[in-house]
CSV table of C-alpha atoms in Angstrom, one decimal:
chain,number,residue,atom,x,y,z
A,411,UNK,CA,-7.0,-4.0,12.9
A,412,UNK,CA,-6.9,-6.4,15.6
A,413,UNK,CA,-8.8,-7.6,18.6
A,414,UNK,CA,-9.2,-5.6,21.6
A,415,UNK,CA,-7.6,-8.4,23.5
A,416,UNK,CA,-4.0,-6.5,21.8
A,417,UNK,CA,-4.9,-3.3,21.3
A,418,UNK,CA,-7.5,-1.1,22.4
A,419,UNK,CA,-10.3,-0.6,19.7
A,420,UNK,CA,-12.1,2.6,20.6
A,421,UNK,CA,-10.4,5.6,22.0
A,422,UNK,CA,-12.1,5.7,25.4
A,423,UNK,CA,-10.0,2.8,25.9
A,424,UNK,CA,-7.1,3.9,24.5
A,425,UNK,CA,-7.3,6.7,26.6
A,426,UNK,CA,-7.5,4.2,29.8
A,427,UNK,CA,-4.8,2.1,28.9
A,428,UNK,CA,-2.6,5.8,28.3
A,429,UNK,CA,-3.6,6.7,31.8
A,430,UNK,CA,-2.4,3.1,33.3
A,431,UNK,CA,0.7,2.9,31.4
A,432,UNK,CA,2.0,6.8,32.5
A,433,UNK,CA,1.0,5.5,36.0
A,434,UNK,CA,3.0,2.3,36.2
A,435,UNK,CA,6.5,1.9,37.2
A,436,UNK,CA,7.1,-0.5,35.0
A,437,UNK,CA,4.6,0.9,31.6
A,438,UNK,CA,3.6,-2.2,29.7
A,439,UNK,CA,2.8,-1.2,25.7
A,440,UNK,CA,-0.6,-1.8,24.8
A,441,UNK,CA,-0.4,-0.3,21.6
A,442,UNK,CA,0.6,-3.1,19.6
A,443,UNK,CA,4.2,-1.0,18.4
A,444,UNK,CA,7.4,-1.1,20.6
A,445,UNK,CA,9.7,0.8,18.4
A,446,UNK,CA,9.7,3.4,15.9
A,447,UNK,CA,9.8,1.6,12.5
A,448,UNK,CA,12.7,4.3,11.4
A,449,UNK,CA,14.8,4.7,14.2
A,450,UNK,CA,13.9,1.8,16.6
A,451,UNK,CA,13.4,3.9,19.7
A,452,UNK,CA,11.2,2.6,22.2
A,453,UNK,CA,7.7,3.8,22.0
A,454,UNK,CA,7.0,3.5,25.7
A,455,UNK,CA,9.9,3.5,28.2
A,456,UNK,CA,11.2,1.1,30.4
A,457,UNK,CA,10.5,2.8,33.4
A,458,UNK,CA,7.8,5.6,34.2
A,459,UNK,CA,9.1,8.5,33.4
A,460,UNK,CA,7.4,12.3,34.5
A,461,UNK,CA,8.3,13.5,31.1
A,462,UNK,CA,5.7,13.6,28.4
A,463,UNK,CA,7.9,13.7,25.8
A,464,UNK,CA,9.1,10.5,26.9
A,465,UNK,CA,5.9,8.6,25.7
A,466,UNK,CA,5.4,7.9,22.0
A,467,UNK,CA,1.3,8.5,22.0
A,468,UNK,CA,-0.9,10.9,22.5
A,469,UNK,CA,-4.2,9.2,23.7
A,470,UNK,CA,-7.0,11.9,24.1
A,471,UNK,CA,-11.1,11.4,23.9
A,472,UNK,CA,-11.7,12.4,20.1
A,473,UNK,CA,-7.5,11.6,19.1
A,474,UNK,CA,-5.0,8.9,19.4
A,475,UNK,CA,-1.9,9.2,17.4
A,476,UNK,CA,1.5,7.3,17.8
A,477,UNK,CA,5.3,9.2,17.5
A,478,UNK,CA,8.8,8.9,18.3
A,479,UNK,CA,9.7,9.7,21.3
A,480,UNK,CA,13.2,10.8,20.0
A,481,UNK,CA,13.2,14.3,19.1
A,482,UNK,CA,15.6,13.9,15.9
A,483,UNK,CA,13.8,11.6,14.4
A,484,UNK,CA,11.5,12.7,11.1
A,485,UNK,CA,8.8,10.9,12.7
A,486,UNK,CA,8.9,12.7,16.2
A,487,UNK,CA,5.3,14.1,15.2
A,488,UNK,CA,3.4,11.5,14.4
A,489,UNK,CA,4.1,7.7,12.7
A,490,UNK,CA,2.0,6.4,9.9
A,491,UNK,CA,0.9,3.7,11.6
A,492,UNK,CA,-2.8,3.8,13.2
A,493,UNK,CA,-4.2,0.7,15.7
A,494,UNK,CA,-7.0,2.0,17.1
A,495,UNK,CA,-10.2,0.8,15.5
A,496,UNK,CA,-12.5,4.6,15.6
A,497,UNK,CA,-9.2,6.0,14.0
A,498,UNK,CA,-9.0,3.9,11.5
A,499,UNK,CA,-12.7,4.1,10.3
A,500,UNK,CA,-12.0,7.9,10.6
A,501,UNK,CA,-8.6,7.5,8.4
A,502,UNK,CA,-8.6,5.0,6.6
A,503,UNK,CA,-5.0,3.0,6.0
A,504,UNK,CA,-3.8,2.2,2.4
A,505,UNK,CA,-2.4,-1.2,4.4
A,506,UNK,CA,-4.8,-3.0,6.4
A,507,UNK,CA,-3.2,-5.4,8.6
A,508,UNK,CA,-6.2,-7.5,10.4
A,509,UNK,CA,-6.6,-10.6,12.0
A,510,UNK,CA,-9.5,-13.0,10.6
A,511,UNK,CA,-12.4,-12.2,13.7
A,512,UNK,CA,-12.3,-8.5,12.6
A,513,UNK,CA,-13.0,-9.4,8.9
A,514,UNK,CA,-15.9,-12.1,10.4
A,515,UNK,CA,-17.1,-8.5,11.9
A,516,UNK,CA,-17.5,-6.5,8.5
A,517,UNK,CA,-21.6,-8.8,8.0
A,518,UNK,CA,-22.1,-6.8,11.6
A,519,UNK,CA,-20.4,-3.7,11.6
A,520,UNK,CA,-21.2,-0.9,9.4
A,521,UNK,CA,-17.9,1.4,9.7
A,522,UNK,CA,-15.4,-1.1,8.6
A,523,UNK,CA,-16.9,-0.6,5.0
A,524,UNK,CA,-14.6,2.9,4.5
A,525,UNK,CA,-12.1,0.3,4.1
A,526,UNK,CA,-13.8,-0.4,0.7
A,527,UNK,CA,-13.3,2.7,-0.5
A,528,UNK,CA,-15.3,5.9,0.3
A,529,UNK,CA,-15.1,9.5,0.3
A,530,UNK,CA,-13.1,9.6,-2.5
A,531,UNK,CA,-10.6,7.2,-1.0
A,532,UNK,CA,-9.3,4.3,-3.0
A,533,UNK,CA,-9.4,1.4,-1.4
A,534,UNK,CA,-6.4,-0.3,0.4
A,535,UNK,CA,-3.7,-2.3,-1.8
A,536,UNK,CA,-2.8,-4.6,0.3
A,537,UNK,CA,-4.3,-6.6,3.2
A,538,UNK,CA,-2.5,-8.5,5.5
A,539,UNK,CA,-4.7,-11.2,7.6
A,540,UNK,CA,-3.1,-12.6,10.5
A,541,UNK,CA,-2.9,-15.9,12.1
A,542,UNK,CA,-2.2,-18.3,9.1
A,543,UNK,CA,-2.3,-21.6,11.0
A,544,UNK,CA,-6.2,-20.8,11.6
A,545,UNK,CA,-7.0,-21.2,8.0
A,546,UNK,CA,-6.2,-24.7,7.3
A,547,UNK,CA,-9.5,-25.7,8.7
A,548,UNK,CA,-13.3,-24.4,9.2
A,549,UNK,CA,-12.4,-21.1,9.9
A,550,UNK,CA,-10.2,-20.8,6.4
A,551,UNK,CA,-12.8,-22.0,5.0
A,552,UNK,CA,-15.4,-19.8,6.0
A,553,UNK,CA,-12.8,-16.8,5.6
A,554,UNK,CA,-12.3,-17.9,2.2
A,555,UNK,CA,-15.6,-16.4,1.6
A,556,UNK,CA,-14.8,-13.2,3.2
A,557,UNK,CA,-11.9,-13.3,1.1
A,558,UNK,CA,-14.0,-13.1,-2.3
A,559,UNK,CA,-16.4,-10.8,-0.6
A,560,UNK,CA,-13.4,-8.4,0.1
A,561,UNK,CA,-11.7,-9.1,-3.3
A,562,UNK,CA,-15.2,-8.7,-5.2
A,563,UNK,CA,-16.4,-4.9,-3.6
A,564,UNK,CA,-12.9,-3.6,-3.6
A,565,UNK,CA,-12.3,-4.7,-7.1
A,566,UNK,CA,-16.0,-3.1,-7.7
A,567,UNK,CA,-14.7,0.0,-6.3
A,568,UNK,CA,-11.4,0.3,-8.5
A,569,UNK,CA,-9.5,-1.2,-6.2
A,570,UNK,CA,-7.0,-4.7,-7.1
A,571,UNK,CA,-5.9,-5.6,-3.5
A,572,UNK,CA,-3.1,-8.4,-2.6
A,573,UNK,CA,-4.0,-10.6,0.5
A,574,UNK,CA,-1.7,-11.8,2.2
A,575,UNK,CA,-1.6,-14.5,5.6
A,576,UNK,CA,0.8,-14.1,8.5
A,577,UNK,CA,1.5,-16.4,11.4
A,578,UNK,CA,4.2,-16.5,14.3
A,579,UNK,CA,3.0,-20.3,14.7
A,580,UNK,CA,5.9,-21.9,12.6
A,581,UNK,CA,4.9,-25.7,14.0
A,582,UNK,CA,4.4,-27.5,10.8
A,583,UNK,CA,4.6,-25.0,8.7
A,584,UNK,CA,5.2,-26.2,5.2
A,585,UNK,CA,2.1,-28.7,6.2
A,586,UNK,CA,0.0,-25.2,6.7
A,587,UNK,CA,1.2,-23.6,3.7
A,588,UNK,CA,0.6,-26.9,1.6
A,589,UNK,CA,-3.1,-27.1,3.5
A,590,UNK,CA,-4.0,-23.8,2.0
């Protein structure tokens, strides 16, 4: 649940992007996955290819849906992985992996709040929030309040979720994890 500047959030642009990377010689993923988690084939190949088959998505107006592209594999028709933002307020994830601008979203936003737990869903058990080295300062301080916000309605909702922060910014890292 990231933003659109890494995947596309609605499926009108997912669509686009599945259009422009079947058309390219050289398909650049802008799904956000480059392998299948189980078998590690690539999700889009190196080269354009005139086989569908060869493409590990399926990007249509009202569907998106990611695969392996390897015919063996158990995950050949679908992965249970999800990264387009209608999708997942249409199917909700039991892991939420987000960076901290889409949880700044949820005060404007009404669809984010199946993540909470709705339609007989539970809510999910474990949220990952991205981009660690942004919370030692104003923003983690304003996100700590989105944290308890989070914490507090999926709690109210039977939920008792693990947050968790991520970063690929290791520069001082023990300084950033102390800072928090």
């Amino acid at each position: 649940w990231v933003g659109d500047g890494e995947t596309p959030n609605s499926l009108k642009k997912a669509r686009e992007f599945g259009l422009e990377i079947r058309e390219d010689r050289r398909p650049n993923n802008r799904f956000g996955l480059d392998r299948c988690p189980w078998c590690g084939t690539t999700i889009v190949p190196g080269a354009r290819s005139a086989r569908e088959s060869d493409y590990g998505f399926t990007a249509l107006d009202q569907e998106f849906r990611l695969r392996c592209p390897r015919p063996t594999c158990p995950f050949s028709d679908v992965l249970p992985v999800q990264v387009i933002d209608e999708m997942l307020y249409r199917e909700p994830p039991t892991i939420l992996m987000g960076t901290v601008d889409k949880f700044a979203r949820l005060a404007w936003i009404s669809d984010p709040g199946i993540f909470f737990g709705s339609d007989q869903r539970l809510p999910p058990g474990l949220i990952i929030q991205d981009e660690m080295h942004l919370l030692s300062g104003p923003l983690g301080t304003m996100f700590g309040m989105y944290e308890a916000g989070l914490d507090t309605v999926i709690r109210l909702r039977g939920g008792n979720p693990k947050i968790i922060a991520s970063t690929a910014t290791i520069r001082d890292a023990p300084g950033q994890t102390s800072g928090l």
